[in-house]
Amino acid sequence: MGIFDYKEKIEDYFVEMDDAYRQRNFPKGFFASQVKKWRIGWVYCTFSIALFLYFLSIAGSVFLRNGIAIRSFWDFFNMARILGAIIISTVLFIPLIKTWKTEGIKGESEIIQKYMESSGMSQSDLQEFARQVMEPGTKRIWLKGEAYSLGGRDTGIMTRDFIWFQQCWCVLKKSDIKLICFYESTHTEYSRGGGISLYHLWIDLLVDKERKISAMTEKAAGEFLIEFIRECNPEVDTMEGRVLTEEEHEKFYEKLMHDEIEYKKWFKGGFDDKDGGNRL
């Protein structure tokens, strides 16, 4: 399918990054902004736990105004429940602080090291990605559309040679991507009115079994993304745009994670299974 065969416009999902956006979000560069976001996340987590403990202590003080005000079994039960919540929260809070001290990211070098491990790329490649982010032509990605952005599960950045999604500690070089596939998932959300089945479409970008990106998408946005990647990588396997079911997707990843030989055969054109060589 061609890039102009959809009624939707490319601009609905891919918007060129302007200088104002770069200066607002990456004033000191891409990886410096990642350090800031990571630290803000830790501060928010720590503050939330501390606030939770504070309100629990207030609730407990109701039972302790004039000594331990336990007049019935239910008073005892409520008091024990509050004290138990305080103790459990404290026990959970201590390792959180220890993790901050021992594994906390202190600067760009630690961020880059994490990206090197998850992306399988050299430091020079990652620095090139960071440099390209600041270049004209870099695009912001909303695979579900800007109005329906899902907090990082569909948003990212695409430069001349690289692609990154907000939810992943992973940068992929477009020329390294070997397979792009769509798959669907459903889950049920329950409320007082009963259960509602929600359908989601995803797109997978795979380099190998260690390096991949999965993101929620609209079909049109996914097709646009494929065309952008084909500009750098004409040989990428797209499975002809087929949408895998959840069962097919799980079966593929089971093969991918447990049989390297089958994985290599997949990228050569299919599995040599007993079912006649079908991929799935």
PDB file of N, CA and C in Angstrom, residues 143-230:
ATOM      1  N   LEU A 143       1.355   7.764  16.821  1.00  0.00           N
ATOM      2  CA  LEU A 143       0.770   6.713  15.998  1.00  0.00           C
ATOM      3  C   LEU A 143      -0.731   6.539  16.232  1.00  0.00           C
ATOM      4  N   LYS A 144      -1.255   7.121  17.317  1.00  0.00           N
ATOM      5  CA  LYS A 144      -2.695   7.118  17.542  1.00  0.00           C
ATOM      6  C   LYS A 144      -3.296   8.496  17.277  1.00  0.00           C
ATOM      7  N   GLY A 145      -2.478   9.419  16.792  1.00  0.00           N
ATOM      8  CA  GLY A 145      -2.930  10.776  16.586  1.00  0.00           C
ATOM      9  C   GLY A 145      -2.668  11.623  17.812  1.00  0.00           C
ATOM     10  N   GLU A 146      -2.325  12.888  17.609  1.00  0.00           N
ATOM     11  CA  GLU A 146      -1.960  13.762  18.723  1.00  0.00           C
ATOM     12  C   GLU A 146      -3.081  13.887  19.748  1.00  0.00           C
ATOM     13  N   ALA A 147      -4.333  13.935  19.280  1.00  0.00           N
ATOM     14  CA  ALA A 147      -5.466  14.122  20.186  1.00  0.00           C
ATOM     15  C   ALA A 147      -5.697  12.904  21.076  1.00  0.00           C
ATOM     16  N   TYR A 148      -5.158  11.741  20.662  1.00  0.00           N
ATOM     17  CA  TYR A 148      -5.394  10.509  21.412  1.00  0.00           C
ATOM     18  C   TYR A 148      -4.093   9.928  21.940  1.00  0.00           C
ATOM     19  N   SER A 149      -3.107  10.766  22.164  1.00  0.00           N
ATOM     20  CA  SER A 149      -1.812  10.298  22.649  1.00  0.00           C
ATOM     21  C   SER A 149      -1.982   9.521  23.951  1.00  0.00           C
ATOM     22  N   LEU A 150      -1.291   8.378  24.048  1.00  0.00           N
ATOM     23  CA  LEU A 150      -1.504   7.443  25.153  1.00  0.00           C
ATOM     24  C   LEU A 150      -0.333   7.416  26.127  1.00  0.00           C
ATOM     25  N   GLY A 151       0.183   8.569  26.476  1.00  0.00           N
ATOM     26  CA  GLY A 151       1.193   8.652  27.519  1.00  0.00           C
ATOM     27  C   GLY A 151       2.474   7.911  27.218  1.00  0.00           C
ATOM     28  N   GLY A 152       2.891   7.906  25.959  1.00  0.00           N
ATOM     29  CA  GLY A 152       4.177   7.303  25.627  1.00  0.00           C
ATOM     30  C   GLY A 152       4.073   5.995  24.886  1.00  0.00           C
ATOM     31  N   ARG A 153       2.902   5.332  24.927  1.00  0.00           N
ATOM     32  CA  ARG A 153       2.771   4.042  24.253  1.00  0.00           C
ATOM     33  C   ARG A 153       2.657   4.175  22.739  1.00  0.00           C
ATOM     34  N   ASP A 154       2.478   5.388  22.255  1.00  0.00           N
ATOM     35  CA  ASP A 154       2.358   5.577  20.810  1.00  0.00           C
ATOM     36  C   ASP A 154       3.168   6.783  20.325  1.00  0.00           C
ATOM     37  N   THR A 155       3.936   7.413  21.213  1.00  0.00           N
ATOM     38  CA  THR A 155       4.640   8.645  20.852  1.00  0.00           C
ATOM     39  C   THR A 155       6.139   8.409  20.774  1.00  0.00           C
ATOM     40  N   GLY A 156       6.778   9.127  19.870  1.00  0.00           N
ATOM     41  CA  GLY A 156       8.214   8.959  19.728  1.00  0.00           C
ATOM     42  C   GLY A 156       8.833  10.020  18.848  1.00  0.00           C
ATOM     43  N   ILE A 157      10.052   9.740  18.412  1.00  0.00           N
ATOM     44  CA  ILE A 157      10.818  10.656  17.565  1.00  0.00           C
ATOM     45  C   ILE A 157      11.440   9.844  16.435  1.00  0.00           C
ATOM     46  N   MET A 158      11.396  10.388  15.230  1.00  0.00           N
ATOM     47  CA  MET A 158      12.038   9.756  14.079  1.00  0.00           C
ATOM     48  C   MET A 158      12.984  10.757  13.422  1.00  0.00           C
ATOM     49  N   THR A 159      14.257  10.400  13.411  1.00  0.00           N
ATOM     50  CA  THR A 159      15.250  11.239  12.753  1.00  0.00           C
ATOM     51  C   THR A 159      15.554  10.663  11.366  1.00  0.00           C
ATOM     52  N   ARG A 160      16.566  11.193  10.735  1.00  0.00           N
ATOM     53  CA  ARG A 160      16.936  10.734   9.404  1.00  0.00           C
ATOM     54  C   ARG A 160      17.271   9.238   9.393  1.00  0.00           C
ATOM     55  N   ASP A 161      17.964   8.763  10.433  1.00  0.00           N
ATOM     56  CA  ASP A 161      18.443   7.379  10.454  1.00  0.00           C
ATOM     57  C   ASP A 161      17.934   6.548  11.623  1.00  0.00           C
ATOM     58  N   PHE A 162      17.259   7.164  12.598  1.00  0.00           N
ATOM     59  CA  PHE A 162      16.912   6.457  13.827  1.00  0.00           C
ATOM     60  C   PHE A 162      15.444   6.646  14.178  1.00  0.00           C
ATOM     61  N   ILE A 163      14.978   5.762  15.085  1.00  0.00           N
ATOM     62  CA  ILE A 163      13.616   5.876  15.592  1.00  0.00           C
ATOM     63  C   ILE A 163      13.624   5.517  17.080  1.00  0.00           C
ATOM     64  N   TRP A 164      12.817   6.244  17.848  1.00  0.00           N
ATOM     65  CA  TRP A 164      12.744   6.063  19.299  1.00  0.00           C
ATOM     66  C   TRP A 164      11.319   6.299  19.760  1.00  0.00           C
ATOM     67  N   PHE A 165      10.853   5.465  20.742  1.00  0.00           N
ATOM     68  CA  PHE A 165       9.540   5.683  21.330  1.00  0.00           C
ATOM     69  C   PHE A 165       9.685   5.955  22.815  1.00  0.00           C
ATOM     70  N   GLN A 166       8.816   6.802  23.321  1.00  0.00           N
ATOM     71  CA  GLN A 166       8.939   7.333  24.674  1.00  0.00           C
ATOM     72  C   GLN A 166       8.915   6.249  25.743  1.00  0.00           C
ATOM     73  N   GLN A 167       8.149   5.166  25.516  1.00  0.00           N
ATOM     74  CA  GLN A 167       8.024   4.139  26.539  1.00  0.00           C
ATOM     75  C   GLN A 167       9.229   3.203  26.595  1.00  0.00           C
ATOM     76  N   CYS A 168      10.130   3.292  25.640  1.00  0.00           N
ATOM     77  CA  CYS A 168      11.220   2.317  25.522  1.00  0.00           C
ATOM     78  C   CYS A 168      12.572   2.945  25.849  1.00  0.00           C
ATOM     79  N   TRP A 169      13.435   2.153  26.508  1.00  0.00           N
ATOM     80  CA  TRP A 169      14.839   2.534  26.653  1.00  0.00           C
ATOM     81  C   TRP A 169      15.596   1.981  25.456  1.00  0.00           C
ATOM     82  N   CYS A 170      15.154   2.319  24.278  1.00  0.00           N
ATOM     83  CA  CYS A 170      15.713   1.677  23.084  1.00  0.00           C
ATOM     84  C   CYS A 170      15.650   2.635  21.896  1.00  0.00           C
ATOM     85  N   VAL A 171      16.765   2.737  21.196  1.00  0.00           N
ATOM     86  CA  VAL A 171      16.841   3.469  19.934  1.00  0.00           C
ATOM     87  C   VAL A 171      17.189   2.458  18.856  1.00  0.00           C
ATOM     88  N   LEU A 172      16.468   2.479  17.749  1.00  0.00           N
ATOM     89  CA  LEU A 172      16.750   1.574  16.644  1.00  0.00           C
ATOM     90  C   LEU A 172      17.220   2.358  15.431  1.00  0.00           C
ATOM     91  N   LYS A 173      18.219   1.803  14.757  1.00  0.00           N
ATOM     92  CA  LYS A 173      18.631   2.366  13.476  1.00  0.00           C
ATOM     93  C   LYS A 173      17.708   1.797  12.400  1.00  0.00           C
ATOM     94  N   LYS A 174      17.113   2.665  11.593  1.00  0.00           N
ATOM     95  CA  LYS A 174      16.114   2.214  10.627  1.00  0.00           C
ATOM     96  C   LYS A 174      16.681   1.199   9.643  1.00  0.00           C
ATOM     97  N   SER A 175      17.934   1.346   9.294  1.00  0.00           N
ATOM     98  CA  SER A 175      18.539   0.419   8.341  1.00  0.00           C
ATOM     99  C   SER A 175      18.786  -0.966   8.935  1.00  0.00           C
ATOM    100  N   ASP A 176      18.729  -1.095  10.281  1.00  0.00           N
ATOM    101  CA  ASP A 176      18.951  -2.386  10.943  1.00  0.00           C
ATOM    102  C   ASP A 176      17.670  -3.185  11.130  1.00  0.00           C
ATOM    103  N   ILE A 177      16.512  -2.550  10.965  1.00  0.00           N
ATOM    104  CA  ILE A 177      15.240  -3.222  11.218  1.00  0.00           C
ATOM    105  C   ILE A 177      15.008  -4.301  10.163  1.00  0.00           C
ATOM    106  N   LYS A 178      14.745  -5.519  10.629  1.00  0.00           N
ATOM    107  CA  LYS A 178      14.566  -6.649   9.720  1.00  0.00           C
ATOM    108  C   LYS A 178      13.099  -6.998   9.498  1.00  0.00           C
ATOM    109  N   LEU A 179      12.262  -6.737  10.478  1.00  0.00           N
ATOM    110  CA  LEU A 179      10.868  -7.138  10.370  1.00  0.00           C
ATOM    111  C   LEU A 179       9.963  -6.090  10.999  1.00  0.00           C
ATOM    112  N   ILE A 180       8.861  -5.788  10.317  1.00  0.00           N
ATOM    113  CA  ILE A 180       7.808  -4.932  10.858  1.00  0.00           C
ATOM    114  C   ILE A 180       6.510  -5.704  10.748  1.00  0.00           C
ATOM    115  N   CYS A 181       5.800  -5.845  11.847  1.00  0.00           N
ATOM    116  CA  CYS A 181       4.528  -6.563  11.781  1.00  0.00           C
ATOM    117  C   CYS A 181       3.489  -5.898  12.658  1.00  0.00           C
ATOM    118  N   PHE A 182       2.237  -6.030  12.239  1.00  0.00           N
ATOM    119  CA  PHE A 182       1.099  -5.581  13.028  1.00  0.00           C
ATOM    120  C   PHE A 182       0.558  -6.765  13.828  1.00  0.00           C
ATOM    121  N   TYR A 183       0.027  -6.475  15.002  1.00  0.00           N
ATOM    122  CA  TYR A 183      -0.714  -7.503  15.729  1.00  0.00           C
ATOM    123  C   TYR A 183      -1.785  -6.838  16.574  1.00  0.00           C
ATOM    124  N   GLU A 184      -2.804  -7.606  16.897  1.00  0.00           N
ATOM    125  CA  GLU A 184      -3.930  -7.077  17.639  1.00  0.00           C
ATOM    126  C   GLU A 184      -3.962  -7.674  19.040  1.00  0.00           C
ATOM    127  N   SER A 185      -4.545  -6.938  19.955  1.00  0.00           N
ATOM    128  CA  SER A 185      -4.731  -7.439  21.316  1.00  0.00           C
ATOM    129  C   SER A 185      -6.064  -6.942  21.836  1.00  0.00           C
ATOM    130  N   THR A 186      -6.655  -7.711  22.726  1.00  0.00           N
ATOM    131  CA  THR A 186      -7.897  -7.310  23.377  1.00  0.00           C
ATOM    132  C   THR A 186      -7.772  -7.557  24.872  1.00  0.00           C
ATOM    133  N   HIS A 187      -8.383  -6.710  25.656  1.00  0.00           N
ATOM    134  CA  HIS A 187      -8.476  -6.951  27.086  1.00  0.00           C
ATOM    135  C   HIS A 187      -9.795  -6.400  27.586  1.00  0.00           C
ATOM    136  N   THR A 188     -10.222  -6.913  28.712  1.00  0.00           N
ATOM    137  CA  THR A 188     -11.529  -6.555  29.260  1.00  0.00           C
ATOM    138  C   THR A 188     -11.364  -5.642  30.461  1.00  0.00           C
ATOM    139  N   GLU A 189     -12.063  -4.535  30.444  1.00  0.00           N
ATOM    140  CA  GLU A 189     -12.107  -3.639  31.592  1.00  0.00           C
ATOM    141  C   GLU A 189     -13.481  -3.757  32.247  1.00  0.00           C
ATOM    142  N   TYR A 190     -13.437  -3.902  33.581  1.00  0.00           N
ATOM    143  CA  TYR A 190     -14.679  -4.129  34.314  1.00  0.00           C
ATOM    144  C   TYR A 190     -15.095  -2.879  35.084  1.00  0.00           C
ATOM    145  N   SER A 191     -16.388  -2.670  35.141  1.00  0.00           N
ATOM    146  CA  SER A 191     -16.975  -1.578  35.930  1.00  0.00           C
ATOM    147  C   SER A 191     -18.287  -2.089  36.514  1.00  0.00           C
ATOM    148  N   ARG A 192     -19.014  -1.211  37.157  1.00  0.00           N
ATOM    149  CA  ARG A 192     -20.285  -1.630  37.751  1.00  0.00           C
ATOM    150  C   ARG A 192     -21.270  -2.102  36.698  1.00  0.00           C
ATOM    151  N   GLY A 193     -21.122  -1.587  35.493  1.00  0.00           N
ATOM    152  CA  GLY A 193     -22.039  -1.987  34.429  1.00  0.00           C
ATOM    153  C   GLY A 193     -21.653  -3.278  33.747  1.00  0.00           C
ATOM    154  N   GLY A 194     -20.515  -3.881  34.132  1.00  0.00           N
ATOM    155  CA  GLY A 194     -20.071  -5.123  33.509  1.00  0.00           C
ATOM    156  C   GLY A 194     -18.739  -4.930  32.806  1.00  0.00           C
ATOM    157  N   GLY A 195     -18.351  -5.904  32.015  1.00  0.00           N
ATOM    158  CA  GLY A 195     -17.070  -5.882  31.323  1.00  0.00           C
ATOM    159  C   GLY A 195     -17.179  -5.320  29.919  1.00  0.00           C
ATOM    160  N   ILE A 196     -16.141  -4.587  29.514  1.00  0.00           N
ATOM    161  CA  ILE A 196     -16.077  -4.026  28.165  1.00  0.00           C
ATOM    162  C   ILE A 196     -14.790  -4.501  27.517  1.00  0.00           C
ATOM    163  N   SER A 197     -14.887  -5.119  26.348  1.00  0.00           N
ATOM    164  CA  SER A 197     -13.706  -5.590  25.628  1.00  0.00           C
ATOM    165  C   SER A 197     -13.128  -4.454  24.793  1.00  0.00           C
ATOM    166  N   LEU A 198     -11.847  -4.186  24.992  1.00  0.00           N
ATOM    167  CA  LEU A 198     -11.164  -3.120  24.265  1.00  0.00           C
ATOM    168  C   LEU A 198     -10.173  -3.727  23.280  1.00  0.00           C
ATOM    169  N   TYR A 199     -10.198  -3.215  22.063  1.00  0.00           N
ATOM    170  CA  TYR A 199      -9.330  -3.713  20.994  1.00  0.00           C
ATOM    171  C   TYR A 199      -8.201  -2.714  20.766  1.00  0.00           C
ATOM    172  N   HIS A 200      -6.978  -3.242  20.610  1.00  0.00           N
ATOM    173  CA  HIS A 200      -5.828  -2.389  20.309  1.00  0.00           C
ATOM    174  C   HIS A 200      -5.035  -2.996  19.155  1.00  0.00           C
ATOM    175  N   LEU A 201      -4.543  -2.121  18.293  1.00  0.00           N
ATOM    176  CA  LEU A 201      -3.639  -2.532  17.220  1.00  0.00           C
ATOM    177  C   LEU A 201      -2.241  -2.063  17.577  1.00  0.00           C
ATOM    178  N   TRP A 202      -1.251  -2.956  17.403  1.00  0.00           N
ATOM    179  CA  TRP A 202       0.137  -2.668  17.726  1.00  0.00           C
ATOM    180  C   TRP A 202       1.004  -2.860  16.498  1.00  0.00           C
ATOM    181  N   ILE A 203       2.163  -2.218  16.512  1.00  0.00           N
ATOM    182  CA  ILE A 203       3.166  -2.444  15.482  1.00  0.00           C
ATOM    183  C   ILE A 203       4.487  -2.795  16.160  1.00  0.00           C
ATOM    184  N   ASP A 204       5.147  -3.824  15.652  1.00  0.00           N
ATOM    185  CA  ASP A 204       6.445  -4.267  16.157  1.00  0.00           C
ATOM    186  C   ASP A 204       7.525  -3.909  15.152  1.00  0.00           C
ATOM    187  N   LEU A 205       8.620  -3.335  15.648  1.00  0.00           N
ATOM    188  CA  LEU A 205       9.819  -3.095  14.844  1.00  0.00           C
ATOM    189  C   LEU A 205      10.927  -3.967  15.437  1.00  0.00           C
ATOM    190  N   LEU A 206      11.406  -4.952  14.681  1.00  0.00           N
ATOM    191  CA  LEU A 206      12.367  -5.908  15.205  1.00  0.00           C
ATOM    192  C   LEU A 206      13.703  -5.826  14.481  1.00  0.00           C
ATOM    193  N   VAL A 207      14.756  -5.767  15.277  1.00  0.00           N
ATOM    194  CA  VAL A 207      16.119  -5.925  14.753  1.00  0.00           C
ATOM    195  C   VAL A 207      16.574  -7.355  14.994  1.00  0.00           C
ATOM    196  N   ASP A 208      16.421  -7.820  16.223  1.00  0.00           N
ATOM    197  CA  ASP A 208      16.665  -9.210  16.580  1.00  0.00           C
ATOM    198  C   ASP A 208      15.866  -9.498  17.848  1.00  0.00           C
ATOM    199  N   LYS A 209      16.067 -10.675  18.433  1.00  0.00           N
ATOM    200  CA  LYS A 209      15.233 -11.047  19.567  1.00  0.00           C
ATOM    201  C   LYS A 209      15.535 -10.234  20.815  1.00  0.00           C
ATOM    202  N   GLU A 210      16.631  -9.503  20.828  1.00  0.00           N
ATOM    203  CA  GLU A 210      16.967  -8.653  21.969  1.00  0.00           C
ATOM    204  C   GLU A 210      16.538  -7.205  21.760  1.00  0.00           C
ATOM    205  N   ARG A 211      16.356  -6.809  20.513  1.00  0.00           N
ATOM    206  CA  ARG A 211      16.101  -5.398  20.226  1.00  0.00           C
ATOM    207  C   ARG A 211      14.828  -5.255  19.404  1.00  0.00           C
ATOM    208  N   LYS A 212      13.827  -4.634  20.014  1.00  0.00           N
ATOM    209  CA  LYS A 212      12.575  -4.386  19.314  1.00  0.00           C
ATOM    210  C   LYS A 212      11.833  -3.243  19.992  1.00  0.00           C
ATOM    211  N   ILE A 213      10.913  -2.669  19.250  1.00  0.00           N
ATOM    212  CA  ILE A 213      10.015  -1.649  19.780  1.00  0.00           C
ATOM    213  C   ILE A 213       8.598  -2.071  19.442  1.00  0.00           C
ATOM    214  N   SER A 214       7.702  -2.007  20.423  1.00  0.00           N
ATOM    215  CA  SER A 214       6.279  -2.237  20.206  1.00  0.00           C
ATOM    216  C   SER A 214       5.534  -0.965  20.580  1.00  0.00           C
ATOM    217  N   ALA A 215       4.586  -0.579  19.741  1.00  0.00           N
ATOM    218  CA  ALA A 215       3.841   0.656  20.007  1.00  0.00           C
ATOM    219  C   ALA A 215       2.412   0.502  19.515  1.00  0.00           C
ATOM    220  N   MET A 216       1.463   1.102  20.253  1.00  0.00           N
ATOM    221  CA  MET A 216       0.081   1.162  19.781  1.00  0.00           C
ATOM    222  C   MET A 216       0.012   2.046  18.542  1.00  0.00           C
ATOM    223  N   THR A 217      -0.886   1.700  17.632  1.00  0.00           N
ATOM    224  CA  THR A 217      -0.922   2.442  16.374  1.00  0.00           C
ATOM    225  C   THR A 217      -2.300   2.377  15.738  1.00  0.00           C
ATOM    226  N   GLU A 218      -2.543   3.298  14.841  1.00  0.00           N
ATOM    227  CA  GLU A 218      -3.610   3.180  13.864  1.00  0.00           C
ATOM    228  C   GLU A 218      -3.010   2.521  12.624  1.00  0.00           C
ATOM    229  N   LYS A 219      -3.833   1.818  11.857  1.00  0.00           N
ATOM    230  CA  LYS A 219      -3.291   1.103  10.689  1.00  0.00           C
ATOM    231  C   LYS A 219      -2.661   2.079   9.698  1.00  0.00           C
ATOM    232  N   ALA A 220      -3.308   3.203   9.463  1.00  0.00           N
ATOM    233  CA  ALA A 220      -2.761   4.185   8.523  1.00  0.00           C
ATOM    234  C   ALA A 220      -1.414   4.700   8.995  1.00  0.00           C
ATOM    235  N   ALA A 221      -1.306   5.016  10.289  1.00  0.00           N
ATOM    236  CA  ALA A 221      -0.041   5.513  10.835  1.00  0.00           C
ATOM    237  C   ALA A 221       1.055   4.470  10.693  1.00  0.00           C
ATOM    238  N   GLY A 222       0.712   3.209  10.947  1.00  0.00           N
ATOM    239  CA  GLY A 222       1.689   2.139  10.800  1.00  0.00           C
ATOM    240  C   GLY A 222       2.178   1.997   9.372  1.00  0.00           C
ATOM    241  N   GLU A 223       1.267   2.135   8.416  1.00  0.00           N
ATOM    242  CA  GLU A 223       1.657   2.064   7.004  1.00  0.00           C
ATOM    243  C   GLU A 223       2.561   3.235   6.613  1.00  0.00           C
ATOM    244  N   PHE A 224       2.245   4.429   7.133  1.00  0.00           N
ATOM    245  CA  PHE A 224       3.123   5.571   6.889  1.00  0.00           C
ATOM    246  C   PHE A 224       4.514   5.310   7.453  1.00  0.00           C
ATOM    247  N   LEU A 225       4.555   4.766   8.670  1.00  0.00           N
ATOM    248  CA  LEU A 225       5.838   4.479   9.311  1.00  0.00           C
ATOM    249  C   LEU A 225       6.647   3.479   8.490  1.00  0.00           C
ATOM    250  N   ILE A 226       5.991   2.468   7.964  1.00  0.00           N
ATOM    251  CA  ILE A 226       6.674   1.480   7.122  1.00  0.00           C
ATOM    252  C   ILE A 226       7.305   2.155   5.910  1.00  0.00           C
ATOM    253  N   GLU A 227       6.580   3.068   5.290  1.00  0.00           N
ATOM    254  CA  GLU A 227       7.114   3.751   4.114  1.00  0.00           C
ATOM    255  C   GLU A 227       8.325   4.601   4.468  1.00  0.00           C
ATOM    256  N   PHE A 228       8.297   5.257   5.622  1.00  0.00           N
ATOM    257  CA  PHE A 228       9.458   6.037   6.052  1.00  0.00           C
ATOM    258  C   PHE A 228      10.667   5.130   6.276  1.00  0.00           C
ATOM    259  N   ILE A 229      10.452   3.982   6.890  1.00  0.00           N
ATOM    260  CA  ILE A 229      11.555   3.059   7.151  1.00  0.00           C
ATOM    261  C   ILE A 229      12.083   2.468   5.848  1.00  0.00           C
ATOM    262  N   ARG A 230      11.197   2.217   4.898  1.00  0.00           N
ATOM    263  CA  ARG A 230      11.629   1.663   3.606  1.00  0.00           C
ATOM    264  C   ARG A 230      12.545   2.619   2.851  1.00  0.00           C
TER     265      ARG A 230
END
